[in-house]
PDB file of C-alpha atoms in Angstrom:
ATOM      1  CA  UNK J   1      85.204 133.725 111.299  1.00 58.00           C
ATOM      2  CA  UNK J   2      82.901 130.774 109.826  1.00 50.00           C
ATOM      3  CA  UNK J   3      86.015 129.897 107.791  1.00 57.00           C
ATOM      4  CA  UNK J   4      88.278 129.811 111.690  1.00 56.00           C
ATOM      5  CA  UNK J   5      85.070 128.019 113.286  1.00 56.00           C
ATOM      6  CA  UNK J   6      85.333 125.488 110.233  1.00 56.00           C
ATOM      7  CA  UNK J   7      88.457 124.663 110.780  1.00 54.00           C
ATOM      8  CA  UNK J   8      88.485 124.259 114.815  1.00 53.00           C
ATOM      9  CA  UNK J   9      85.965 121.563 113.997  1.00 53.00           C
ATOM     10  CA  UNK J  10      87.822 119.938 111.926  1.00 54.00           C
ATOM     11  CA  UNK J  11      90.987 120.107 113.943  1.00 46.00           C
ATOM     12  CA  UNK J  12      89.182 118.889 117.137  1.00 50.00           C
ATOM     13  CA  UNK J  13      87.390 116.004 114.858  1.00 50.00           C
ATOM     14  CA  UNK J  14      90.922 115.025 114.038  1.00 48.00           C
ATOM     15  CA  UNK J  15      92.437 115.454 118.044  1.00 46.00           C
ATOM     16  CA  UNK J  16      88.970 113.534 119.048  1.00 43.00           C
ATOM     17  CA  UNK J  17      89.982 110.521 116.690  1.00 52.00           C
ATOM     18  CA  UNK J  18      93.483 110.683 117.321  1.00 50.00           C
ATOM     19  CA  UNK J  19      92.752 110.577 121.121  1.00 53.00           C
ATOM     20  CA  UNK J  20      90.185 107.887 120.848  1.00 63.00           C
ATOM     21  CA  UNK J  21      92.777 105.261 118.761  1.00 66.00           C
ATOM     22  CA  UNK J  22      95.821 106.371 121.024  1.00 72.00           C
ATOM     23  CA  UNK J  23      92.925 104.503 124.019  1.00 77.00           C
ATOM     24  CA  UNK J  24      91.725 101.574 122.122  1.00 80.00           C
ATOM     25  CA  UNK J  25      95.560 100.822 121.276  1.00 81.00           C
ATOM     26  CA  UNK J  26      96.463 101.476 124.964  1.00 85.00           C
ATOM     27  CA  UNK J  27      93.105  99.198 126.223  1.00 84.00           C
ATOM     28  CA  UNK J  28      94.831  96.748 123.595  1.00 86.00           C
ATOM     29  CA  UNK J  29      98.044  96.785 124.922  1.00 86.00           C
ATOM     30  CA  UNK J  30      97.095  96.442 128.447  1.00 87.00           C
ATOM     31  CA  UNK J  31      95.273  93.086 127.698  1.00 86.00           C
ATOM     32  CA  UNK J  32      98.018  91.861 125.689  1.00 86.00           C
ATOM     33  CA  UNK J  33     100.284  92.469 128.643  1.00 85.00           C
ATOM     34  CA  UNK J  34      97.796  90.876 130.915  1.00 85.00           C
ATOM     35  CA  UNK J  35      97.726  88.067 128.106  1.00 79.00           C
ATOM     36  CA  UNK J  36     101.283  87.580 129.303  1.00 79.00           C
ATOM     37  CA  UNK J  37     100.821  87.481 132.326  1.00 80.00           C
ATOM     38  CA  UNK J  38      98.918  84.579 132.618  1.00 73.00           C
ATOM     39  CA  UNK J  39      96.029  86.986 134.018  1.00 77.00           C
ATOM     40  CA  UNK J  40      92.274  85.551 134.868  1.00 74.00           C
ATOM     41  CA  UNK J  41      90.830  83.853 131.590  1.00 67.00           C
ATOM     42  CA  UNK J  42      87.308  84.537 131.775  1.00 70.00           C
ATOM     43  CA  UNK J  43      88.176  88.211 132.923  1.00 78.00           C
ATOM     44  CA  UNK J  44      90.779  88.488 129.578  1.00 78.00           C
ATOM     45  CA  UNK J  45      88.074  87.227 127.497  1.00 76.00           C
ATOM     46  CA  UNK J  46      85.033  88.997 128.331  1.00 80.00           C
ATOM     47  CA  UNK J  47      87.333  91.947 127.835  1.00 83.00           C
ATOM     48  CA  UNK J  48      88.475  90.732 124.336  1.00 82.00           C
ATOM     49  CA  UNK J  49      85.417  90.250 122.943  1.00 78.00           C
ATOM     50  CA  UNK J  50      83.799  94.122 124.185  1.00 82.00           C
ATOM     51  CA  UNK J  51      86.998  95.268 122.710  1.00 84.00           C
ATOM     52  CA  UNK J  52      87.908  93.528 119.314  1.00 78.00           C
ATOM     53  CA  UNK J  53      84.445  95.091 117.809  1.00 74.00           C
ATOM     54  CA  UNK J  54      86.109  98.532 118.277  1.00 80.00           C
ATOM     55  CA  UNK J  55      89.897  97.695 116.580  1.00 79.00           C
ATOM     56  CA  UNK J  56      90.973  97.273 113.344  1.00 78.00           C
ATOM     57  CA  UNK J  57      94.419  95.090 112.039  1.00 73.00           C
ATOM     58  CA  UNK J  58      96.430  98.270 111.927  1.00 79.00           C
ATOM     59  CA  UNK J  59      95.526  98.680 115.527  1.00 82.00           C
ATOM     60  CA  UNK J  60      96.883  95.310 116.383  1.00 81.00           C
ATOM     61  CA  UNK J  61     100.287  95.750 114.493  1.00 81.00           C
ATOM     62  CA  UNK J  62     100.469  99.050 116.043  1.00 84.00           C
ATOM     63  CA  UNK J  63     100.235  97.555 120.098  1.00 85.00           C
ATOM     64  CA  UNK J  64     103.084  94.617 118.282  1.00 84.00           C
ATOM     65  CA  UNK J  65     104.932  97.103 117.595  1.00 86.00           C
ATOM     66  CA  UNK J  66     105.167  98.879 120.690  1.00 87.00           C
ATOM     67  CA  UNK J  67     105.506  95.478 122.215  1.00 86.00           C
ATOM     68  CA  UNK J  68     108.559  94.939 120.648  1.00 87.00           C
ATOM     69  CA  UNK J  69     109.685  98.443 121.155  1.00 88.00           C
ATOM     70  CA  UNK J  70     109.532  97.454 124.831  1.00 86.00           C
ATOM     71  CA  UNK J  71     111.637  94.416 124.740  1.00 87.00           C
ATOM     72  CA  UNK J  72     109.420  91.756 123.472  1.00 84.00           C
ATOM     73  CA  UNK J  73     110.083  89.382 120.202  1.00 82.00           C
ATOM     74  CA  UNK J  74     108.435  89.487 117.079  1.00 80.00           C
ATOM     75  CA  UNK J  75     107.131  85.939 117.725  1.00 74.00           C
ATOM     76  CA  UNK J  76     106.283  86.973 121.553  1.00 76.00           C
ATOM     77  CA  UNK J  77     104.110  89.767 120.364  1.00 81.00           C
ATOM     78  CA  UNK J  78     102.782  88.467 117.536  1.00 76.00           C
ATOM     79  CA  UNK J  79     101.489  85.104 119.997  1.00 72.00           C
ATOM     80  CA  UNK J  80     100.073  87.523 122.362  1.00 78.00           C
ATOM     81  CA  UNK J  81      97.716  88.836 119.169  1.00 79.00           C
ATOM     82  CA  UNK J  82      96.644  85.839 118.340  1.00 74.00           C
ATOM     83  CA  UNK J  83      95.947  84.764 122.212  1.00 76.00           C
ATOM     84  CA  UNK J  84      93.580  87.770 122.011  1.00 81.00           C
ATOM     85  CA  UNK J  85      92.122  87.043 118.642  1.00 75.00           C
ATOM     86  CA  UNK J  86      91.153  83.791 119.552  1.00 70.00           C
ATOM     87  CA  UNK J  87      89.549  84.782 123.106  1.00 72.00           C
ATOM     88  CA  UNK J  88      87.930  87.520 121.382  1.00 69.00           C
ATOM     89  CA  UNK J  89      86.501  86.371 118.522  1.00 62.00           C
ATOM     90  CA  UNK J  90      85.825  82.289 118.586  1.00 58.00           C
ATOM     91  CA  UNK J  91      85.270  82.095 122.136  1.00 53.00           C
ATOM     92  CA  UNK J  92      82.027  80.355 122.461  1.00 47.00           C
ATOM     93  CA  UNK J  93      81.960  79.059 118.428  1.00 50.00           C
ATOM     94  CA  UNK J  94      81.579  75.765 117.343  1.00 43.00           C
ATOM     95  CA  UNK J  95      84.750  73.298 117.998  1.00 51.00           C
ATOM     96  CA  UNK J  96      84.653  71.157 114.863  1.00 67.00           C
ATOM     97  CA  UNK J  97      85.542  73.548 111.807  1.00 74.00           C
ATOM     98  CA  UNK J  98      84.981  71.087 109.094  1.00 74.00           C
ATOM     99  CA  UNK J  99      80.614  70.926 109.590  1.00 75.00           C
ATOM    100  CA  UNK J 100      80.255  74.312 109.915  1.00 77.00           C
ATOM    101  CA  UNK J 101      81.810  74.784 106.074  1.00 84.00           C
ATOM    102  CA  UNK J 102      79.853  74.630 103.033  1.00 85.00           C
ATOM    103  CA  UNK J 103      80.908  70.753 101.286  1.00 84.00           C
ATOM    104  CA  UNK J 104      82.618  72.787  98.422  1.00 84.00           C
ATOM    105  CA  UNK J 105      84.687  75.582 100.485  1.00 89.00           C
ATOM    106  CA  UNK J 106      88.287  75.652 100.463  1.00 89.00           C
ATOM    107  CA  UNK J 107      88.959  75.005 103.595  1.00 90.00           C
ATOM    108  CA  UNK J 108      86.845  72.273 103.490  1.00 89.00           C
ATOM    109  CA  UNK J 109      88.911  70.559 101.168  1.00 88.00           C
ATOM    110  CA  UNK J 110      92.510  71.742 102.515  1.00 90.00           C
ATOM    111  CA  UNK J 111      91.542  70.217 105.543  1.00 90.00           C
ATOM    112  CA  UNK J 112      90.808  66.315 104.156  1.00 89.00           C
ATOM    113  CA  UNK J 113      94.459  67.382 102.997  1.00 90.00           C
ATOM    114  CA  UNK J 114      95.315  67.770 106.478  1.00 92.00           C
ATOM    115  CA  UNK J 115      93.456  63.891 106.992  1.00 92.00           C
ATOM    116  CA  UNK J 116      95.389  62.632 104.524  1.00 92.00           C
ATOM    117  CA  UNK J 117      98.825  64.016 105.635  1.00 94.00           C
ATOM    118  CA  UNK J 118      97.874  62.341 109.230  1.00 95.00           C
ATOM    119  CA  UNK J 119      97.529  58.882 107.562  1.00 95.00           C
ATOM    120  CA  UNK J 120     101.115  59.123 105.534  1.00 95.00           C
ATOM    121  CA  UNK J 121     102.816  60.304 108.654  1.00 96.00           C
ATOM    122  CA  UNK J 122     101.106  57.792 110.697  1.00 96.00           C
ATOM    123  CA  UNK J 123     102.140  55.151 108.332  1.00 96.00           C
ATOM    124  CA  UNK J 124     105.519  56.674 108.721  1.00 97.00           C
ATOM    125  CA  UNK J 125     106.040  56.646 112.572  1.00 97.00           C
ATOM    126  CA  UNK J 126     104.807  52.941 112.089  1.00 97.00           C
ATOM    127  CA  UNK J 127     106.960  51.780 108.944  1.00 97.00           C
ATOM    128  CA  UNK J 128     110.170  53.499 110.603  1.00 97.00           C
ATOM    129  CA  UNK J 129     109.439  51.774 113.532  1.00 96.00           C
ATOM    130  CA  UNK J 130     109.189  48.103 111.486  1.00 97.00           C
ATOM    131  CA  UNK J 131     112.481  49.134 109.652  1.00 97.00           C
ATOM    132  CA  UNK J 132     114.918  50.230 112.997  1.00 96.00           C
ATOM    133  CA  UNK J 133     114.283  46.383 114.116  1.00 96.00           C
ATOM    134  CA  UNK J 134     115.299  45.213 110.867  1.00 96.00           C
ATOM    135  CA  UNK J 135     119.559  43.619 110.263  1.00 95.00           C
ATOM    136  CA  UNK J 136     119.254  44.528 106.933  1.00 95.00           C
ATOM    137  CA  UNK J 137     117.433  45.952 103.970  1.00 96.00           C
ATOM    138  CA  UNK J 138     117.964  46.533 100.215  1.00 96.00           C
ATOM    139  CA  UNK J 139     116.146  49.225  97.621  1.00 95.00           C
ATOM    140  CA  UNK J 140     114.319  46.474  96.507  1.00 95.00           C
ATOM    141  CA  UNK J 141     112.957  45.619 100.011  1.00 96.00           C
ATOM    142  CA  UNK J 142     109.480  45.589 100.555  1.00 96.00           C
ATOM    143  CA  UNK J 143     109.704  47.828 103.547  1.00 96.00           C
ATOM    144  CA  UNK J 144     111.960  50.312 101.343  1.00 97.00           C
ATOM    145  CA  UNK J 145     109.551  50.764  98.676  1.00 97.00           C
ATOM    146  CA  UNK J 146     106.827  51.364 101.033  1.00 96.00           C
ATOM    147  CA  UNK J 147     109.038  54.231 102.878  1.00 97.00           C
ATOM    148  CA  UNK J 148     109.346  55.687  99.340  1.00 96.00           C
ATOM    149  CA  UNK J 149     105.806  55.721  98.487  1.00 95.00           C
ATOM    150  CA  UNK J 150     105.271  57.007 101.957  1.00 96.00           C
ATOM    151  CA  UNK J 151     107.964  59.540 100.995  1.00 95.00           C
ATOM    152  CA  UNK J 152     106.439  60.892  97.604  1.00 93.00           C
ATOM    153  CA  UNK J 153     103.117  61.361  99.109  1.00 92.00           C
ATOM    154  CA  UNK J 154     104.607  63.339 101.694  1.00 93.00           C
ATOM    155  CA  UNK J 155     106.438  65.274  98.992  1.00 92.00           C
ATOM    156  CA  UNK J 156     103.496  66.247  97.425  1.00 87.00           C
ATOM    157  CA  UNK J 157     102.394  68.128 100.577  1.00 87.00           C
ATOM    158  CA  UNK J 158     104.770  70.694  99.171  1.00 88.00           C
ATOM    159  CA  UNK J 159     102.034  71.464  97.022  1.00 85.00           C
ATOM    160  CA  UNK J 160      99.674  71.860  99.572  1.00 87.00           C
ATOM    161  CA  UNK J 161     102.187  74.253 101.121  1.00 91.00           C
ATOM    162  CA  UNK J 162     102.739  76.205  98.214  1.00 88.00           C
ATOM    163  CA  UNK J 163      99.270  76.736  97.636  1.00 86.00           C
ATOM    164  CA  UNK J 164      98.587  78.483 100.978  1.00 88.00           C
ATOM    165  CA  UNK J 165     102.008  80.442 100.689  1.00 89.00           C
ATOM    166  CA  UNK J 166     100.793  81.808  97.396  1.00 87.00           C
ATOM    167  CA  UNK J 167      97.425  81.988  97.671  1.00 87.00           C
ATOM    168  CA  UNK J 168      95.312  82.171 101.005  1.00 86.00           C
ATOM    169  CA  UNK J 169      98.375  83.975 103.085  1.00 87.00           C
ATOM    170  CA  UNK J 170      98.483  87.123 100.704  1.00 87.00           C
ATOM    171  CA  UNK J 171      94.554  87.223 100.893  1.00 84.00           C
ATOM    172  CA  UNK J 172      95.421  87.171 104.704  1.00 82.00           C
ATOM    173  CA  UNK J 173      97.651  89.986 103.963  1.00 82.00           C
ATOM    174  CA  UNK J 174      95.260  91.872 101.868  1.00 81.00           C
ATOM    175  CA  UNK J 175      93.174  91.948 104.571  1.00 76.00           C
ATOM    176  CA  UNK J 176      95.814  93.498 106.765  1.00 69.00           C
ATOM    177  CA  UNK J 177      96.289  90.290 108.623  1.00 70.00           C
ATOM    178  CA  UNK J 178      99.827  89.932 108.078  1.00 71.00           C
ATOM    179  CA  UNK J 179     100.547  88.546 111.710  1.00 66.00           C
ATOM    180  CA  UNK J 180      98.186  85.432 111.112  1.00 70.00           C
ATOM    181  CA  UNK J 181     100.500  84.422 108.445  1.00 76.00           C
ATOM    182  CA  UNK J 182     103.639  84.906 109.580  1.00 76.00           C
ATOM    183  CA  UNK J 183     104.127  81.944 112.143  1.00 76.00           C
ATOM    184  CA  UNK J 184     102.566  79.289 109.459  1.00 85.00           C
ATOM    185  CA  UNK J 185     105.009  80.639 106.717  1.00 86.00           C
ATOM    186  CA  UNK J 186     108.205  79.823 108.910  1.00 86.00           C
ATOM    187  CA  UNK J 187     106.724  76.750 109.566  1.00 89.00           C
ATOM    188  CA  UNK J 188     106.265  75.719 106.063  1.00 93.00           C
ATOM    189  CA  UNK J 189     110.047  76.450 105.769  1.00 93.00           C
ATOM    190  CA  UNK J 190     110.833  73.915 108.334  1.00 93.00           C
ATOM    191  CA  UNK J 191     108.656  70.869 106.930  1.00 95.00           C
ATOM    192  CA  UNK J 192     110.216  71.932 103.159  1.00 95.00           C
ATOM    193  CA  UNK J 193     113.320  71.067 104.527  1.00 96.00           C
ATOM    194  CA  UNK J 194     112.638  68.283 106.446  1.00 96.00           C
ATOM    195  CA  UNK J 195     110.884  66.551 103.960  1.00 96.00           C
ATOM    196  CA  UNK J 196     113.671  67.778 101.321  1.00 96.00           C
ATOM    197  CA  UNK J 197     116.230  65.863 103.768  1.00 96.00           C
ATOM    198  CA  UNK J 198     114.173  62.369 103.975  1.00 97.00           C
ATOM    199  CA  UNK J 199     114.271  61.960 100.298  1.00 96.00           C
ATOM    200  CA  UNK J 200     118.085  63.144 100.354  1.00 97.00           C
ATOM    201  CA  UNK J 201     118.143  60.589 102.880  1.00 97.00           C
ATOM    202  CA  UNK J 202     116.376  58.005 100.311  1.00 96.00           C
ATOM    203  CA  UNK J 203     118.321  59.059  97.467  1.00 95.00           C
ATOM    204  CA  UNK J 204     121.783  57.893  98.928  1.00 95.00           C
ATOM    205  CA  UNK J 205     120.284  54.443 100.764  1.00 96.00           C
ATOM    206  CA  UNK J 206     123.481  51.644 100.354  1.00 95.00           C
ATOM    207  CA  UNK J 207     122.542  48.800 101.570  1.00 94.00           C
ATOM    208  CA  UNK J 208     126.174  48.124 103.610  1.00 94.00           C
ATOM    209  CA  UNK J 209     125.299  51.689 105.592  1.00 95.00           C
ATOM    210  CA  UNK J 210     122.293  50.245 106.738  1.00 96.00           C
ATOM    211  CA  UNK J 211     122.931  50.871 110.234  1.00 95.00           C
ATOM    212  CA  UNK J 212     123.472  54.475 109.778  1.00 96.00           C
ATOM    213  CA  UNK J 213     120.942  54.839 107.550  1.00 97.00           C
ATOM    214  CA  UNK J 214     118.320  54.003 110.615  1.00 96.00           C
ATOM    215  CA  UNK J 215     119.574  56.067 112.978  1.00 96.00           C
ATOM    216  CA  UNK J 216     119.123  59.101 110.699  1.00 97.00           C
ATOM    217  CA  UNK J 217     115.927  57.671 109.502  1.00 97.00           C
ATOM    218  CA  UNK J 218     114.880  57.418 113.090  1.00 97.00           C
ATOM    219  CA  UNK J 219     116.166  61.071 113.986  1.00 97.00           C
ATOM    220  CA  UNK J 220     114.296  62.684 111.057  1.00 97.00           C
ATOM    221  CA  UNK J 221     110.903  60.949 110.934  1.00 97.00           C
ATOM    222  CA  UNK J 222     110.553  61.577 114.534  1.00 96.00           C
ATOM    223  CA  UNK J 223     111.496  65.383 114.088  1.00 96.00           C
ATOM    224  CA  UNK J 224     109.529  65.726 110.653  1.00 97.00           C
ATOM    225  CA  UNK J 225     106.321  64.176 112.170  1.00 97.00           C
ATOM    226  CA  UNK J 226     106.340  66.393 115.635  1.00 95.00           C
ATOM    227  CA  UNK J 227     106.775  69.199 112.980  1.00 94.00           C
ATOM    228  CA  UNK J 228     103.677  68.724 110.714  1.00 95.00           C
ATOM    229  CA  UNK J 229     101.400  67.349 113.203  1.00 94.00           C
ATOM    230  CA  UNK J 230     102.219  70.818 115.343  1.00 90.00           C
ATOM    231  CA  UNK J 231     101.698  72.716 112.431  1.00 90.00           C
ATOM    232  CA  UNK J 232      98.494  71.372 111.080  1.00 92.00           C
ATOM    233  CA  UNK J 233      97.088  71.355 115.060  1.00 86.00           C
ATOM    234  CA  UNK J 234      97.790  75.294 114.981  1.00 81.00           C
ATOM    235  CA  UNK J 235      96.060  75.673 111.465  1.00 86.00           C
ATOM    236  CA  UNK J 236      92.791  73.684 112.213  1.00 86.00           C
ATOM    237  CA  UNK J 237      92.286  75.170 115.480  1.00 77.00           C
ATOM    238  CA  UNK J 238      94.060  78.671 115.197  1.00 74.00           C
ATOM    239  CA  UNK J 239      94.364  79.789 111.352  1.00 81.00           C
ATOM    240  CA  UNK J 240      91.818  78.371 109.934  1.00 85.00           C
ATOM    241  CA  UNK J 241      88.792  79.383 112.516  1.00 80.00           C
ATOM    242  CA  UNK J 242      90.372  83.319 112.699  1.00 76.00           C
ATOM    243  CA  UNK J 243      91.266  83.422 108.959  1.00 81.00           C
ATOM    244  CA  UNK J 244      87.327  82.779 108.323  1.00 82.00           C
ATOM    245  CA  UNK J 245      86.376  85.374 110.696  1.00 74.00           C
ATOM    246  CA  UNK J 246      88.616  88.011 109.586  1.00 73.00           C
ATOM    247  CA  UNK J 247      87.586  87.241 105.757  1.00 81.00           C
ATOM    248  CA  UNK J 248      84.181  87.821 105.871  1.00 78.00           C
ATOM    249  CA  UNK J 249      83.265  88.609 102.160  1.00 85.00           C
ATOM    250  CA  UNK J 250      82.398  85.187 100.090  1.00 86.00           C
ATOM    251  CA  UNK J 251      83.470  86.781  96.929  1.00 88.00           C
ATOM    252  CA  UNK J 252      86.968  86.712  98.537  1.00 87.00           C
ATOM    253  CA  UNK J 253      86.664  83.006  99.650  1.00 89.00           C
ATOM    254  CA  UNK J 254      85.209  82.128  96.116  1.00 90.00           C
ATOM    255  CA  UNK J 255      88.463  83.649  94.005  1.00 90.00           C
ATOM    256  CA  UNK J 256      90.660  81.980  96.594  1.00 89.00           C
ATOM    257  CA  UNK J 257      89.299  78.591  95.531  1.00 89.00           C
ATOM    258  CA  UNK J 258      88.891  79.580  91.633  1.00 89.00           C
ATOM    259  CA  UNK J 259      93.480  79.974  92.416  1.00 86.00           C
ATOM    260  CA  UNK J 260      93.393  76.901  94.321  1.00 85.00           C
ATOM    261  CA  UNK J 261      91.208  75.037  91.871  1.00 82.00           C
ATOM    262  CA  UNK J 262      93.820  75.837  89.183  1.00 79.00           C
ATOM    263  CA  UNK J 263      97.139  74.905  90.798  1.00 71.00           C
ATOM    264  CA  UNK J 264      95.698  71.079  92.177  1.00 70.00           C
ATOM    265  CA  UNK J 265      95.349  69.228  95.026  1.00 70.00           C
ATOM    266  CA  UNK J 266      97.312  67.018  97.022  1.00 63.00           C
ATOM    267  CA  UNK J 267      96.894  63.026  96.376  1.00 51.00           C
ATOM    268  CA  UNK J 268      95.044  63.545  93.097  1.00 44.00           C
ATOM    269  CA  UNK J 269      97.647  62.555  91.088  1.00 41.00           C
ATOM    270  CA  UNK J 270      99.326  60.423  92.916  1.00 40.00           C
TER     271      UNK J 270
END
């Protein structure tokens, strides 16, 4: 009978915890939904923050999932967890990331990366510019060797990329976060080949196609610049801020650097 009495506790332990993540995923789904529905803000994220104490990130890729088991994308669902991840957990923080970090964190320094890539594409969007007014130009042109350096320091944000590919999204990962990743890893794919096209682009300059040559100049800058600046918005102000909340142990933030330290860093050896 003690045996039967045993086991009847355990059972109901297991029906009581079963019961109590089938609410938290429903409570989850419902704000997600309300997420979507453009609901009241303040309401959506006073109820984010009582609520993303209680889940964990299996709880979160199980309301995705049922998201897109009910007709919604991958991208739509996954948007709608990181709509709640940010009311819930950096509502109220501090707005400038960069003096709340320690001088020698990693995200510290990927973010003067970030600077950096600002002032290349900004001297882009300017030297293109210079050049489309231009009746002709030769690859010995001042303004031609300037788009080139321009073009090699932009080449080495490839680096940059690969470093976050390989090391801070599988710590992301490892930390069940797999969702925070996903949208920055597509976009990675789209600046590798944008930037892989401009130096095409530079690679086959002749000097009689010169007219051609700025209208696809023109075409790509403009689309490689909207791309990067998007993409580096969405990981200072979205990424970033969550990844450091959702990583809370240093140790993991200190062997993330020790990998980073090893591969390089952008502009140092240019």
């Amino acid at each position: 009978q003690a045996s039967r009495q045993g086991r009847s506790r355990r059972w109901g332990d297991s029906t009581m915890k079963a019961e109590s993540r089938k609410d938290k995923t429903e409570a989850l789904m419902q704000i997600l939904r309300r997420i979507d529905q453009g609901d009241n803000p303040q309401t959506l994220r006073a109820e984010a923050r009582r609520l993303i104490e209680q889940i964990t990130p299996r709880d979160l890729a199980r309301a995705e999932e049922i998201l897109v088991r009910g007709g919604a994308s991958s991208h739509q669902a996954g948007q709608l967890s990181v709509a709640f991840l940010l009311m819930g957990v950096l509502e109220g923080r501090e707005a400038n990331l960069r003096e709340r970090l320690p001088a020698d964190h990693v995200l510290r320094i990927i973010l003067a990366e970030h600077e950096l890539t600002r002032c290349f594409l900004a001297d882009l969007d300017s030297l293109v510019r210079e050049i489309v007014t231009l009746e002709r130009m030769t690859d010995t042109s001042m303004e031609f060797m300037r788009l080139s350096h321009v073009a090699e320091h932009l080449h080495a944000m490839l680096e940059h990329i690969e470093r976050e590919d390989d090391v801070l999204f599988p710590a992301l990962r490892q930390h069940g976060w797999s969702a925070l990743a996903a949208a920055p890893g597509r976009a990675h794919e789209q600046i590798r080949g944008h930037i892989d096209s401009l130096l095409r682009l530079l690679g086959t300059f002749r000097a009689e196609r010169f007219d051609a040559f700025k209208q696809q100049l023109a075409l790509l800058s403009q689309t490689l610049i909207q791309v990067i600046l998007e993409h580096l918005h969405e990981e200072d102000n979205l990424l970033f801020p969550i990844a450091l909340e959702v990583v809370k142990e240093p140790e993991a933030w200190h062997r993330i650097k020790r990998l980073c330290d090893e591969i390089g860093y952008c502009g140092v050896h240019i």
